[in-house]
Short mmCIF file of C-alpha atoms in Angstrom, two decimals:
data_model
loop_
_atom_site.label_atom_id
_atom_site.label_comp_id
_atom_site.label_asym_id
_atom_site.label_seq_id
_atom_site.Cartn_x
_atom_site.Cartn_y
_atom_site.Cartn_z
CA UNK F 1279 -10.30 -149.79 -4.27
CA UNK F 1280 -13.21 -149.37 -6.56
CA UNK F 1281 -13.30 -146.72 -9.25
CA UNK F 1282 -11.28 -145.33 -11.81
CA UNK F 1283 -8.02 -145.41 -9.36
CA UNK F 1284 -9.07 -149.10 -8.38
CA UNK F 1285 -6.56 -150.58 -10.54
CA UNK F 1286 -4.04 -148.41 -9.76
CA UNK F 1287 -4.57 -148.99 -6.16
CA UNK F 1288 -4.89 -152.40 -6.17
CA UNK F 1289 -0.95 -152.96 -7.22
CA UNK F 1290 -0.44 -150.35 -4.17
CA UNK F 1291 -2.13 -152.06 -1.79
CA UNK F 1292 -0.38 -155.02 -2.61
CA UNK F 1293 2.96 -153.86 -2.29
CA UNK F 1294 2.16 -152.68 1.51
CA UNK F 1295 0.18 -155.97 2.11
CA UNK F 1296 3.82 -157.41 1.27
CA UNK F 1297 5.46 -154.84 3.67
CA UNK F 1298 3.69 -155.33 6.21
CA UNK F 1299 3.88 -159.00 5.70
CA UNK F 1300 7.65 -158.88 6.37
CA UNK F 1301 7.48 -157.16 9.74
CA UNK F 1302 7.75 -159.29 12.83
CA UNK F 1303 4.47 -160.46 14.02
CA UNK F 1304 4.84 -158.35 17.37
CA UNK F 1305 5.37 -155.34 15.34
CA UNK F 1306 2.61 -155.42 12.87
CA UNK F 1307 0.32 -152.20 13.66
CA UNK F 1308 -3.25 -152.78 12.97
CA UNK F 1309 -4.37 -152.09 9.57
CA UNK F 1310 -7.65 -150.67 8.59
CA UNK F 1311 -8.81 -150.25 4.89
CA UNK F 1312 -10.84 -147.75 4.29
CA UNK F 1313 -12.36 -147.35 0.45
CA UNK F 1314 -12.67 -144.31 -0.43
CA UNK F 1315 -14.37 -145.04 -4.03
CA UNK F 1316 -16.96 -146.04 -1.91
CA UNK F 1317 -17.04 -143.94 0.88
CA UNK F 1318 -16.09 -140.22 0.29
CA UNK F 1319 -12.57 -139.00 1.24
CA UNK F 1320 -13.56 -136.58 4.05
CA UNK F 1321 -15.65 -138.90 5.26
CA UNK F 1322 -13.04 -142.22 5.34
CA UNK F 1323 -10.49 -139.33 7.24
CA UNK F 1324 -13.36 -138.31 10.11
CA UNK F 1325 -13.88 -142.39 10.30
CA UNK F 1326 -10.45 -143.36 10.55
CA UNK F 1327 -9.69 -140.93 12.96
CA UNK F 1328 -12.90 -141.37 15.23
CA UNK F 1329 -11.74 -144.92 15.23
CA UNK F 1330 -8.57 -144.42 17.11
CA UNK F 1331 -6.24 -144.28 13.86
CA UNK F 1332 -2.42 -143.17 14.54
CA UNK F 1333 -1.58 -142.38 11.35
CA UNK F 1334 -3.26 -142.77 7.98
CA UNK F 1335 -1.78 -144.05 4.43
CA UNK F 1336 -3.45 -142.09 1.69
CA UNK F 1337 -5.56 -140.84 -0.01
CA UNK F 1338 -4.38 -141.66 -3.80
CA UNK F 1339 -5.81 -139.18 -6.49
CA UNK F 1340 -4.61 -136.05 -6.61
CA UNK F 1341 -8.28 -134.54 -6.12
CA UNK F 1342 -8.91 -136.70 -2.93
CA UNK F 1343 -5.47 -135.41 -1.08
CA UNK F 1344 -6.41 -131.64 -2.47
CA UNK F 1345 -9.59 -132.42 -0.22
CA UNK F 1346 -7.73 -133.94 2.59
CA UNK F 1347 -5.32 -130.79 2.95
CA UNK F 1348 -8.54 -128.63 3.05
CA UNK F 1349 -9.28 -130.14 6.21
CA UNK F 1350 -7.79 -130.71 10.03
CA UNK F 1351 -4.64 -132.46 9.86
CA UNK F 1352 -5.25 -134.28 13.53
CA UNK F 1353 -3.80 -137.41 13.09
CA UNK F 1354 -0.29 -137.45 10.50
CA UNK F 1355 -0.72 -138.55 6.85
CA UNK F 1356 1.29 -139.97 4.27
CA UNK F 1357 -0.92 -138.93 1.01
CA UNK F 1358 0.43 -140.89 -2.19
CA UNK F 1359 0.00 -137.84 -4.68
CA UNK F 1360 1.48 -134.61 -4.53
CA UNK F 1361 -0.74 -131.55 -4.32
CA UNK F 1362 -1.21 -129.26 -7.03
CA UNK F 1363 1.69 -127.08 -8.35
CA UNK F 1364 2.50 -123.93 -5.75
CA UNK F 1365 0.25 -125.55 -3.05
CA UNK F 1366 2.32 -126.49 0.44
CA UNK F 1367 1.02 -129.38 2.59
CA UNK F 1368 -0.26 -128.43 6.36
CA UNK F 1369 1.79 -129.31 9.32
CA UNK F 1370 1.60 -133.41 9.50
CA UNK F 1371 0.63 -134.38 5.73
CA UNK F 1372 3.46 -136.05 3.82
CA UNK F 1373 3.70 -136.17 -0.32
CA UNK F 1374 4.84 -139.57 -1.85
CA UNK F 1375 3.67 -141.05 -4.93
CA UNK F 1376 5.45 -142.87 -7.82
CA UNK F 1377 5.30 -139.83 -10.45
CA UNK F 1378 6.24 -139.59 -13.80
CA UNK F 1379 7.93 -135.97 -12.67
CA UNK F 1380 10.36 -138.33 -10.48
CA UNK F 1381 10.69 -140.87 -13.21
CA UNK F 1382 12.04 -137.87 -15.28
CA UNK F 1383 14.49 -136.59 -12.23
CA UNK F 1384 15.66 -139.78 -11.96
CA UNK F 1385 16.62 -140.81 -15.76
CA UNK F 1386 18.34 -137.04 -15.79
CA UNK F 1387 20.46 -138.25 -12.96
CA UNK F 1388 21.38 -142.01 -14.03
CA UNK F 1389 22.45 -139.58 -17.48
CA UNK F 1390 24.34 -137.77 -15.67
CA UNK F 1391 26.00 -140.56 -13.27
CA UNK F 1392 26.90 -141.98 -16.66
CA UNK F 1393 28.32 -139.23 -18.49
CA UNK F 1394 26.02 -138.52 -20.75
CA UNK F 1395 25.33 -134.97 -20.62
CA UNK F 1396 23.83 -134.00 -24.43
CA UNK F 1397 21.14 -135.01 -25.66
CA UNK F 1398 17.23 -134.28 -27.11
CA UNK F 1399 13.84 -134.47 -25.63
CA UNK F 1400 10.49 -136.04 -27.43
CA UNK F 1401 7.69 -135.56 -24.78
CA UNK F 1402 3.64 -135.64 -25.61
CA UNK F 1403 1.64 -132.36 -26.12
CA UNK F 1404 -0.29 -131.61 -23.23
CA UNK F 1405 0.14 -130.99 -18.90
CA UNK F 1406 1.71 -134.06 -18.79
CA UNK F 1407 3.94 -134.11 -20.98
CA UNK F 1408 5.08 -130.12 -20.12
CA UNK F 1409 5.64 -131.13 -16.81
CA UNK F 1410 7.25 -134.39 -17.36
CA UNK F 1411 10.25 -132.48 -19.80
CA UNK F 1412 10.04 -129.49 -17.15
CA UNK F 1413 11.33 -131.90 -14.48
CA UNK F 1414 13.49 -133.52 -16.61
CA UNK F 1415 15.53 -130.59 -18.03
CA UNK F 1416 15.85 -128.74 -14.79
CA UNK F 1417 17.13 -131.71 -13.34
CA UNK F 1418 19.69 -132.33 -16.22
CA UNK F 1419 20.62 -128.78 -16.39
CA UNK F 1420 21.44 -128.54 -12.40
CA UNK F 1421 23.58 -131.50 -12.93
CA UNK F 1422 25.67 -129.72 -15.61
CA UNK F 1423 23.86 -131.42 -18.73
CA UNK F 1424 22.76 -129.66 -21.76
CA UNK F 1425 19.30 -130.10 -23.41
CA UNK F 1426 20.14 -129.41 -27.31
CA UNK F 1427 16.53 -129.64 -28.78
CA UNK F 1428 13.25 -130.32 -27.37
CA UNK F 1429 9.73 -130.92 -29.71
CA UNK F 1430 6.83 -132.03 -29.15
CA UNK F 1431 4.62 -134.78 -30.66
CA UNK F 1432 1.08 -135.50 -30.59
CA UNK F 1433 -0.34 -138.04 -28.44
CA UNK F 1434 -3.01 -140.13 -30.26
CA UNK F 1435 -0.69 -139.19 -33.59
CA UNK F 1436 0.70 -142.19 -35.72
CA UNK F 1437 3.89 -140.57 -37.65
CA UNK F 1438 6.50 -138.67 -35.63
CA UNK F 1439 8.58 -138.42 -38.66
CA UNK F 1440 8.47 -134.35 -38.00
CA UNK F 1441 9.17 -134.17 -34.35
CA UNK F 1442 11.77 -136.24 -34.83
CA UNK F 1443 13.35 -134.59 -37.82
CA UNK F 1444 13.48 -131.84 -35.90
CA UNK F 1445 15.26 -132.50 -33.02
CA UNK F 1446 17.56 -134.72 -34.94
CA UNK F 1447 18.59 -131.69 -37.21
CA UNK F 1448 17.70 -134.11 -40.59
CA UNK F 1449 14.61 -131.48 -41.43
CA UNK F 1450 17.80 -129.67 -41.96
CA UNK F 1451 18.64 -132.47 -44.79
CA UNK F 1452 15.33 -132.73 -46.00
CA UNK F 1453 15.48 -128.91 -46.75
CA UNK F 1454 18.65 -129.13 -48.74
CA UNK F 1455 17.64 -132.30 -51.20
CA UNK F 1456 14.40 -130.10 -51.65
CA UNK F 1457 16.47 -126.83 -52.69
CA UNK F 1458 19.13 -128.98 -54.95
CA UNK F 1459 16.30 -131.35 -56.53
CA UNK F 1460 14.26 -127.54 -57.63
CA UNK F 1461 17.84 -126.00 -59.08
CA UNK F 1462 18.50 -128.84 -60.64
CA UNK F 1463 15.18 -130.15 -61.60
CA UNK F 1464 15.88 -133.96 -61.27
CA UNK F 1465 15.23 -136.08 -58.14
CA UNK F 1466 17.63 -137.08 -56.25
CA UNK F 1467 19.67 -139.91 -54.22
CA UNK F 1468 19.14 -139.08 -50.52
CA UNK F 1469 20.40 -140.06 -47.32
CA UNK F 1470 19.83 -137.33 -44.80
CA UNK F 1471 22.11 -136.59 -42.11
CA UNK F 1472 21.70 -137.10 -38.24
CA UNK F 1473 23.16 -135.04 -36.12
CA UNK F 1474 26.14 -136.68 -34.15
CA UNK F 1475 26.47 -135.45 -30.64
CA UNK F 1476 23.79 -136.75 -28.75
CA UNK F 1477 24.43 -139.09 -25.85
CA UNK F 1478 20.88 -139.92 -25.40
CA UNK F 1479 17.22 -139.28 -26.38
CA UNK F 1480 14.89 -138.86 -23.61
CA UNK F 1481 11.16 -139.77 -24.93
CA UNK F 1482 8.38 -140.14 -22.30
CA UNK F 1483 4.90 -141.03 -22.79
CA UNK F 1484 2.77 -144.03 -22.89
CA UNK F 1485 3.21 -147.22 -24.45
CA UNK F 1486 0.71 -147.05 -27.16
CA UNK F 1487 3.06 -143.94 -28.29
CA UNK F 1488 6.09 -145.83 -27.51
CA UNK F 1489 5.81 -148.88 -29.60
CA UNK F 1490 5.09 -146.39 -32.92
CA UNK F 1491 8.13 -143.80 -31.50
CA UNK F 1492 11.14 -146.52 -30.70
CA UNK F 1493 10.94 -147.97 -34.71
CA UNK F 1494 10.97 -144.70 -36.22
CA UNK F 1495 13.49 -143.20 -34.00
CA UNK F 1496 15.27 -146.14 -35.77
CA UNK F 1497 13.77 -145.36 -39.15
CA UNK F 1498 14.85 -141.85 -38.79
CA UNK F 1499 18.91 -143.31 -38.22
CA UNK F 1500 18.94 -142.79 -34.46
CA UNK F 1501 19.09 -146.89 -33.92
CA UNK F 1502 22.39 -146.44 -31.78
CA UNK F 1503 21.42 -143.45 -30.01
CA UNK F 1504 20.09 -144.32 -26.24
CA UNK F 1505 16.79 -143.87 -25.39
CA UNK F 1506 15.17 -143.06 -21.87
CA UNK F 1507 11.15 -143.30 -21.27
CA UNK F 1508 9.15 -143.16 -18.08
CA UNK F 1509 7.61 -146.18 -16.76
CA UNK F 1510 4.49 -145.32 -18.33
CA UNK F 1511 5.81 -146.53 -21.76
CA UNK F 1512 6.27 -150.29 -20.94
CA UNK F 1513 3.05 -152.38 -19.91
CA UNK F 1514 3.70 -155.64 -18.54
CA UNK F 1515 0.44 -156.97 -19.99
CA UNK F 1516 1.74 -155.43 -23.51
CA UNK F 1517 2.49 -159.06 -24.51
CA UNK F 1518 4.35 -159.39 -27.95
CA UNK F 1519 3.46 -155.65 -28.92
CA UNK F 1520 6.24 -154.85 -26.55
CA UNK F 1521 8.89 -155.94 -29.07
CA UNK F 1522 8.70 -152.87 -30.42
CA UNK F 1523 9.89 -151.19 -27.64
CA UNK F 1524 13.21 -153.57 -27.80
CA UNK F 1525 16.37 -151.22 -27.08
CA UNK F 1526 14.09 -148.60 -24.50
CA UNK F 1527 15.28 -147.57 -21.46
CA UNK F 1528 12.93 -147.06 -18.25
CA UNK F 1529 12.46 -147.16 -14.63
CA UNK F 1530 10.54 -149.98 -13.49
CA UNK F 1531 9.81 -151.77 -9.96
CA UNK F 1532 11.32 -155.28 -9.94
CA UNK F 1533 8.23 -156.91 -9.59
CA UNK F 1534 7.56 -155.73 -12.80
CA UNK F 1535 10.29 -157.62 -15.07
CA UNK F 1536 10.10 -161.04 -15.28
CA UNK F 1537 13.31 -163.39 -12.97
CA UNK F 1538 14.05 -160.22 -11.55
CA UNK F 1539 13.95 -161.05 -8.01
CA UNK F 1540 13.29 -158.70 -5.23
CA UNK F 1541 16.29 -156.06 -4.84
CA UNK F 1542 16.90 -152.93 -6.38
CA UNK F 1543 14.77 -151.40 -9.31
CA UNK F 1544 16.26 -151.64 -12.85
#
């Protein structure tokens, strides 16, 4: 609760304040908090357990629950991270957490649901984003989909204009006006050509990438095309910069869009 994870787990403890909340009053368990920016994580597990705990919710960062497999798993726990890639969790730990890797399963499915099986992939250089498209195209590929181009953009870049080109086959276009405007010596007219048989674009990264990405996937004639993002991409704080993710499609919680009320997430 304190930390760099304290705003993270803030918005989780809230949501099980509100679950717990809705359970009869004869059924609530007791609840003890333990912080573990404060206290460290082996430490809040030996306490927790020395108190009498049945079970235990957490820990949150992926470090803390790489720490809490390390050591005796006496009482059950439900960590909310997964453990590093390859690593199994001991008899009585459980994996749950809200993942970008299961924001990408789940877009690749909804695709899928709704027929549409061919598209591209835009995802940020770097672990996450390689893991995020890695998750996302073996989950569309099970399902039967096709993945026709995949590229890479940069982060804490500000034009995409290649990556996008790329995947959208107008570098293709580009080339061409280039070879006719040096035989003919004269520059030319030019609208280039988008390829036409993509269902969807699947683009996930953070919002600061999104609101420059969405425009000039427009700007780069792929305004009608469909495009997916993880929740990372909106921020509900993002105020009137979020305009310019108008169009976007992403997983959120309900809580997190406005009127929404309290049933399924969009």
């Amino acid at each position: 609760l304190t930390g760099q994870a304290a705003g993270y787990a803030a918005i989780i403890k809230s949501g099980f304040d509100f679950g717990y909340q809705q359970l009869p009053d004869d059924g609530r368990p007791q609840v003890v908090v333990y912080d573990t920016g404060m206290v460290p994580v082996n430490d809040a597990l030996n306490q927790a357990r020395s108190e009498g705990s049945d079970f235990i919710v957490g820990p949150l960062t992926r470090t803390e629950i790489e720490l809490a497999a390390a050591t005796s798993v006496s009482v059950p726990i439900l960590a909310l991270n997964f453990l590093s890639s390859g690593r199994s969790a001991p008899n009585g730990m459980y994996q749950y957490a809200l993942s970008p890797e299961e924001d990408a399963r789940l877009i690749a499915r909804r695709l899928l649901a709704a027929g549409q099986k061919r598209g591209v992939a835009l995802a940020p250089a770097g672990d996450w984003g390689t893991r995020v498209l890695t998750a996302f195209s073996q989950e569309l590929l099970a399902g039967g989909g096709t993945l026709l181009a995949q590229a890479l953009y940069e982060p804490g870049g500000h034009d995409f204009s290649m990556p996008i080109r790329s995947v959208l086959t107008t570098d293709q276009s580009f080339a061409r006006r280039e070879r006719l405007e040096g035989a003919l010596g004269i520059k030319l007219e030019f609208e280039p050509r988008s390829r036409a048989d993509l269902d969807f674009i699947f683009a996930p990264g953070q919002a600061a990438s999104l609101r420059l990405l969405r425009p000039q996937l427009r700007f780069q004639y792929a305004g009608n095309v469909p495009v997916y993002a993880t929740a990372d991409a909106y921020a509900a704080d993002g105020g009137v910069a979020n305009q310019d993710l108008e169009g976007l499609i992403v997983p959120a919680m309900p809580w997190v869009v406005p009127n929404s009320g309290s049933a399924d997430a969009v």
